[in-house]
XYZ file of C-alpha atoms in Angstrom:
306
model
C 27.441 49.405 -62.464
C 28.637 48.405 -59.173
C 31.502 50.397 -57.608
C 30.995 48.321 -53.456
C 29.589 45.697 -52.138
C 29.533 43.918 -48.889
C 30.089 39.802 -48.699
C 29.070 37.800 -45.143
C 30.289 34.742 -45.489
C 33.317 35.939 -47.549
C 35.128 32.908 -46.998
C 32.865 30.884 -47.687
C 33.589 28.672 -51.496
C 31.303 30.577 -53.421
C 31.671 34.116 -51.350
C 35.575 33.589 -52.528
C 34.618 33.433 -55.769
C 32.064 36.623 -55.968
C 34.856 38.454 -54.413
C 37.786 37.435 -57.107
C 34.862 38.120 -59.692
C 34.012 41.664 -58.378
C 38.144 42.509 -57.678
C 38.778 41.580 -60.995
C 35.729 44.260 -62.279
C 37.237 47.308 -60.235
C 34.683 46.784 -57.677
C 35.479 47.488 -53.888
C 34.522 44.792 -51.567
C 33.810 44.295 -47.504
C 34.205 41.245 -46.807
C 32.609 40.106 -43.190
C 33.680 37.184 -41.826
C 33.927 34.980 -38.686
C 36.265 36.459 -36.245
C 39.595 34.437 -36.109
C 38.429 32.208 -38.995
C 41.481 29.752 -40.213
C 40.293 30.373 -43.881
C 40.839 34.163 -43.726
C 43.459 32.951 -45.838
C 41.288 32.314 -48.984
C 40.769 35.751 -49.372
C 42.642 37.595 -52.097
C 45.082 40.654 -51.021
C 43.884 43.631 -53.078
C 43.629 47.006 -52.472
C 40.472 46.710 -52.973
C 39.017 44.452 -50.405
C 38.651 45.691 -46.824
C 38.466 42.617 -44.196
C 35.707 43.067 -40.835
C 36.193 40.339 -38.816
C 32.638 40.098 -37.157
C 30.326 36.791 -35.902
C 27.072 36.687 -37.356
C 25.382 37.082 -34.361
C 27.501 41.284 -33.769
C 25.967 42.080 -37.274
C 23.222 43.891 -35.330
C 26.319 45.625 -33.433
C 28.121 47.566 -36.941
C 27.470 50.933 -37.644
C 26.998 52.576 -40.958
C 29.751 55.067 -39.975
C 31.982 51.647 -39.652
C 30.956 50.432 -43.187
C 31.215 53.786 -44.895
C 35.117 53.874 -43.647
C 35.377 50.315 -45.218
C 33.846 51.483 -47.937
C 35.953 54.683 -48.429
C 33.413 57.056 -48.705
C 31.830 55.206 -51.499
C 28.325 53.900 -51.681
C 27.523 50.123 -50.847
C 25.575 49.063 -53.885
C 24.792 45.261 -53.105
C 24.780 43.510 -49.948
C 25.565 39.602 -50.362
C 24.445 37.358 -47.511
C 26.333 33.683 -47.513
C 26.753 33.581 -43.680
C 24.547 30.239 -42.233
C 25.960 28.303 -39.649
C 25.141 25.164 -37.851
C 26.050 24.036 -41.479
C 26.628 20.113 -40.261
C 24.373 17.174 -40.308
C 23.443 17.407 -36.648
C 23.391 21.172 -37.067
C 21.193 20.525 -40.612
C 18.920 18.910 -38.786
C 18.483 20.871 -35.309
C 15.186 23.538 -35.484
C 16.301 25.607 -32.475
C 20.110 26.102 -34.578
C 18.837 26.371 -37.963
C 16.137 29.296 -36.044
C 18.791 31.617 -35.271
C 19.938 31.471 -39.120
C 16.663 33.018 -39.863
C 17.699 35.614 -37.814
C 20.907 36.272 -38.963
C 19.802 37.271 -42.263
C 17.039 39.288 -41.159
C 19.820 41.110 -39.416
C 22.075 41.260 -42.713
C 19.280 42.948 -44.458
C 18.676 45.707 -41.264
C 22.472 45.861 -41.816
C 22.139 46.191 -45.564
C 19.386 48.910 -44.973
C 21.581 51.206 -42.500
C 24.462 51.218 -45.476
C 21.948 52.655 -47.565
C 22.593 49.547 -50.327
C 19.907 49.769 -53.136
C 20.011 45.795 -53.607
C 20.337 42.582 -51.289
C 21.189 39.305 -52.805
C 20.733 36.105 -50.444
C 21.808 32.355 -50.970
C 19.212 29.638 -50.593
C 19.232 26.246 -51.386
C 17.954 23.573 -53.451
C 17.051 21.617 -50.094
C 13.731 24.628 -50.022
C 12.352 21.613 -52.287
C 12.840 18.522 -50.827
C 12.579 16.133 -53.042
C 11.106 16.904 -56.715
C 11.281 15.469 -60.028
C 11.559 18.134 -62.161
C 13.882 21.408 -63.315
C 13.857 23.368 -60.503
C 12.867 26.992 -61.195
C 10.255 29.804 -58.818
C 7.568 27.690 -60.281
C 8.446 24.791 -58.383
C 6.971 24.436 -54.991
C 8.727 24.342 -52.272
C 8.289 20.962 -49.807
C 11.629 21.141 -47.693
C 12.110 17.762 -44.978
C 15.381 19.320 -43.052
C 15.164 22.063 -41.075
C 18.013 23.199 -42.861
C 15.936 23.351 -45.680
C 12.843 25.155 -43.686
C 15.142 27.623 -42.718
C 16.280 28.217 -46.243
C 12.853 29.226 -47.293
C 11.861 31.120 -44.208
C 14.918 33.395 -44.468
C 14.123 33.816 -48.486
C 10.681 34.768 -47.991
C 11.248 37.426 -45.012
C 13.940 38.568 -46.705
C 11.905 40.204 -49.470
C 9.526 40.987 -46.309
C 12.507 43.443 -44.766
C 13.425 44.394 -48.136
C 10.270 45.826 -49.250
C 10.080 47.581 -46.011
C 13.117 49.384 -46.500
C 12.953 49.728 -49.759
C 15.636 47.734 -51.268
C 16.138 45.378 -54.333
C 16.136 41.723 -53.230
C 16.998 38.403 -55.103
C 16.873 35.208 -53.419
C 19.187 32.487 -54.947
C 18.367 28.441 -54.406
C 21.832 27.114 -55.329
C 22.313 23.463 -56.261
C 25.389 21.967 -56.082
C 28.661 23.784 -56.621
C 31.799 22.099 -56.399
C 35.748 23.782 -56.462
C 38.815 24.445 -55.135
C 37.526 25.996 -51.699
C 34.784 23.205 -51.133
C 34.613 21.392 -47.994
C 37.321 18.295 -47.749
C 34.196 15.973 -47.113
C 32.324 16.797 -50.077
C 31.946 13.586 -51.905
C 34.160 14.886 -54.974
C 37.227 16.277 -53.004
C 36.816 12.803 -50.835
C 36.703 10.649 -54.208
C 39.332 12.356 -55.808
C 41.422 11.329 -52.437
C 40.724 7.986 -53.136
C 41.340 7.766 -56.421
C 44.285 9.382 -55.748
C 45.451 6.367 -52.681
C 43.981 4.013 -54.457
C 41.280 3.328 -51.412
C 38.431 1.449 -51.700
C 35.360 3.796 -51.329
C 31.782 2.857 -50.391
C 29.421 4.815 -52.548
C 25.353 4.375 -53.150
C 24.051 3.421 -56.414
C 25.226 6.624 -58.013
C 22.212 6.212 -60.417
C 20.310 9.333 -59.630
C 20.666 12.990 -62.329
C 22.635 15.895 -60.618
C 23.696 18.994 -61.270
C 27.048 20.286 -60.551
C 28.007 24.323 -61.374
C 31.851 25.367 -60.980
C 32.605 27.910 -58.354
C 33.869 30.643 -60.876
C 30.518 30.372 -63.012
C 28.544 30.706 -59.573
C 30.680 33.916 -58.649
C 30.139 35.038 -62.007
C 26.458 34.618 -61.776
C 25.550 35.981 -58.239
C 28.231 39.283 -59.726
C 25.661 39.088 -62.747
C 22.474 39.607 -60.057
C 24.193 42.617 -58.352
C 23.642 44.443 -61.303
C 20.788 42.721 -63.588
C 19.058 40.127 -60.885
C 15.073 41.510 -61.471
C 13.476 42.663 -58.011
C 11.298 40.134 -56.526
C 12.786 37.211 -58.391
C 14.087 34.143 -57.068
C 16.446 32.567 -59.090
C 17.799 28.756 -58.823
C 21.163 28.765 -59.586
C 22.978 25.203 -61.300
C 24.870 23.941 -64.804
C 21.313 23.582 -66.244
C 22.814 20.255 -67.055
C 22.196 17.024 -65.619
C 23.513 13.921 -65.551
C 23.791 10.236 -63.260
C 26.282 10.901 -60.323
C 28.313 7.933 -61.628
C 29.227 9.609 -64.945
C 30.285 12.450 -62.879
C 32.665 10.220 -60.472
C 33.792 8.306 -64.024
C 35.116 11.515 -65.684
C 37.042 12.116 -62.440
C 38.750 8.782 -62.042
C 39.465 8.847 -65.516
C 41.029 12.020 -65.140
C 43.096 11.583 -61.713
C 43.923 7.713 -61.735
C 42.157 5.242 -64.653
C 43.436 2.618 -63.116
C 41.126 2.969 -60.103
C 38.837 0.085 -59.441
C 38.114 0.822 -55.768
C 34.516 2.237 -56.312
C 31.894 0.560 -54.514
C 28.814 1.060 -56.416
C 25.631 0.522 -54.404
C 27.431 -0.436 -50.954
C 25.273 2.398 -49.315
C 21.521 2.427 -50.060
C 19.729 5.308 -50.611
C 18.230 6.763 -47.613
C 14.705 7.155 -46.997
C 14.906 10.796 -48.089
C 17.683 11.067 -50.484
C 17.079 13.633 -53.343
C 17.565 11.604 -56.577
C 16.911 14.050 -59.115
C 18.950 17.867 -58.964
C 18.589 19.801 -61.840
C 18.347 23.731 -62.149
C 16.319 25.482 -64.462
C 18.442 28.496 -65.437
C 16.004 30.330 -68.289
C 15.147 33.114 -66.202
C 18.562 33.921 -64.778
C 20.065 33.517 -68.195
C 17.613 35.856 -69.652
C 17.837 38.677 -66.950
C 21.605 38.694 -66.747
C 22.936 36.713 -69.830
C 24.910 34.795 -67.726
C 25.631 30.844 -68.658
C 28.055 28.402 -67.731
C 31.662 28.875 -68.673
C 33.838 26.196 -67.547
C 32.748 22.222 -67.873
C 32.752 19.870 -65.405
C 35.642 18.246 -66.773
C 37.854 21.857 -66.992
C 36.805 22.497 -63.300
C 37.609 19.038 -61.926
C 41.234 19.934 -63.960
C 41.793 23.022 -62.212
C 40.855 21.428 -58.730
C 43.656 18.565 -59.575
């Protein structure tokens, strides 16, 4: 039973969606995030949910008297770490930026440690992989090609370093790709959608490679789930279980926003040298830990986004 937790990166699509999850269980939350961030907005009033506007980089800075005000006297029983910047393709790709991301979360589990919390949960990424041909689960290993993704894996794997150390819980979750109401404008559904929408041409790859695409209310549902169930020492990769060839994906959604649409360019864009063509999650272990499974199908979440 969780009674607080603490969110960096609260704003953030899937941090949003842990936080509606754990309001709507009773459960206090602190949400950190960027000072003066134009999505502040995103963030559910409740009296439940205490805002800290603070950069990554001043994490080192808050006290535990600070968070146990926040926290109304109450204990902080998870500490979830979203925060990563230098999120875009230059930054993706940039050692020295991606670095100081390692960083940060070592400092979000110091943080987590001077609360007292019993558990920290942190969000990797499928890019710890690379490219692989098979379910990704723990098993898997891990060949990353961005320094995004090197990052990822660095920050997992000191994480349970600090943890142990301090004696906290730790989970590290490689999420796939989740897609929602709070995603990024450029993601490639919210752009198709646009065009469908217009009625815009759109240049597009071959679209002939499996993915796996998780609505942002399952993924807040399943990282809640870890806070209370996640075992210690596991990582857990975190996707439908489902996959399927991109196209069929962007065919459900024109056929759902405008049928008409004919502006699709299959294959105008080759695949890159490095382009992952195979995304699926292997979600056994976090099903049997925490019960958790899917809820809403891609076609309910793409309705819900329209």
């Amino acid at each position: 039973m969780m009674r607080c937790v603490m969110v960096t990166g609260a704003t953030s699509m899937i941090g949003c969606a842990l936080i509606r999850e754990c309001l709507g269980n009773g459960v206090r939350v602190i949400a950190l995030a960027r000072r003066g961030s134009s999505k502040l907005s995103r963030l559910p009033a409740s009296p439940l949910l205490t805002l800290m506007e603070c950069d990554l980089d001043r994490m080192r800075d808050l006290s535990a008297e600070e968070v146990r005000a926040a926290a109304q006297s109450l204990p902080v029983d998870c500490f979830y770490h979203f925060g990563w910047t230098f999120t875009d393709h230059e930054g993706r790709n940039s050692p020295e930026k991606q670095e100081l991301n390692i960083r940060y979360t070592l400092d979000a589990v110091s943080l987590a440690g001077r609360c007292g919390c019993r558990k920290f949960v942190g969000a990797g990424s499928q890019a710890e992989y690379g490219r692989a041909a098979v379910p990704l689960n723990a098993a898997v290993p891990c060949r990353p090609e961005v320094a995004y993704g090197v990052a990822k894996h660095a920050a997992g794997l000191l994480s349970f370093m600090k943890c142990r150390e301090l004696g906290m819980a730790c989970n590290w979750v490689r999420i796939l790709s989740v897609y929602g109401t709070n995603d990024s404008p450029a993601t490639l559904i919210k752009t198709f959608i646009g065009k469908c929408r217009s009625g815009e041409p759109m240049d597009l790859g071959p679209c002939t490679h499996q993915w796996d695409y998780l609505f942002e209310e399952d993924a807040g549902r399943a990282f809640f789930a870890l806070g209370t169930k996640g075992a210690d020492g596991k990582i857990y990769c975190l996707g439908s279980g489902e996959s399927r060839p991109l196209k069929a994906y962007l065919a459900e959604i024109t056929a759902l926003v405008n049928p008409a649409y004919t502006g699709a360019n299959y294959g105008a864009i080759p695949y890159g040298e490095k382009s992952v063509t195979y995304l699926k999650a292997d979600i056994a272990d976090l099903t049997a830990d925490t019960g958790w499974k899917p809820a809403v199908s891609f076609r309910d979440g793409i309705g819900r986004m329209l």
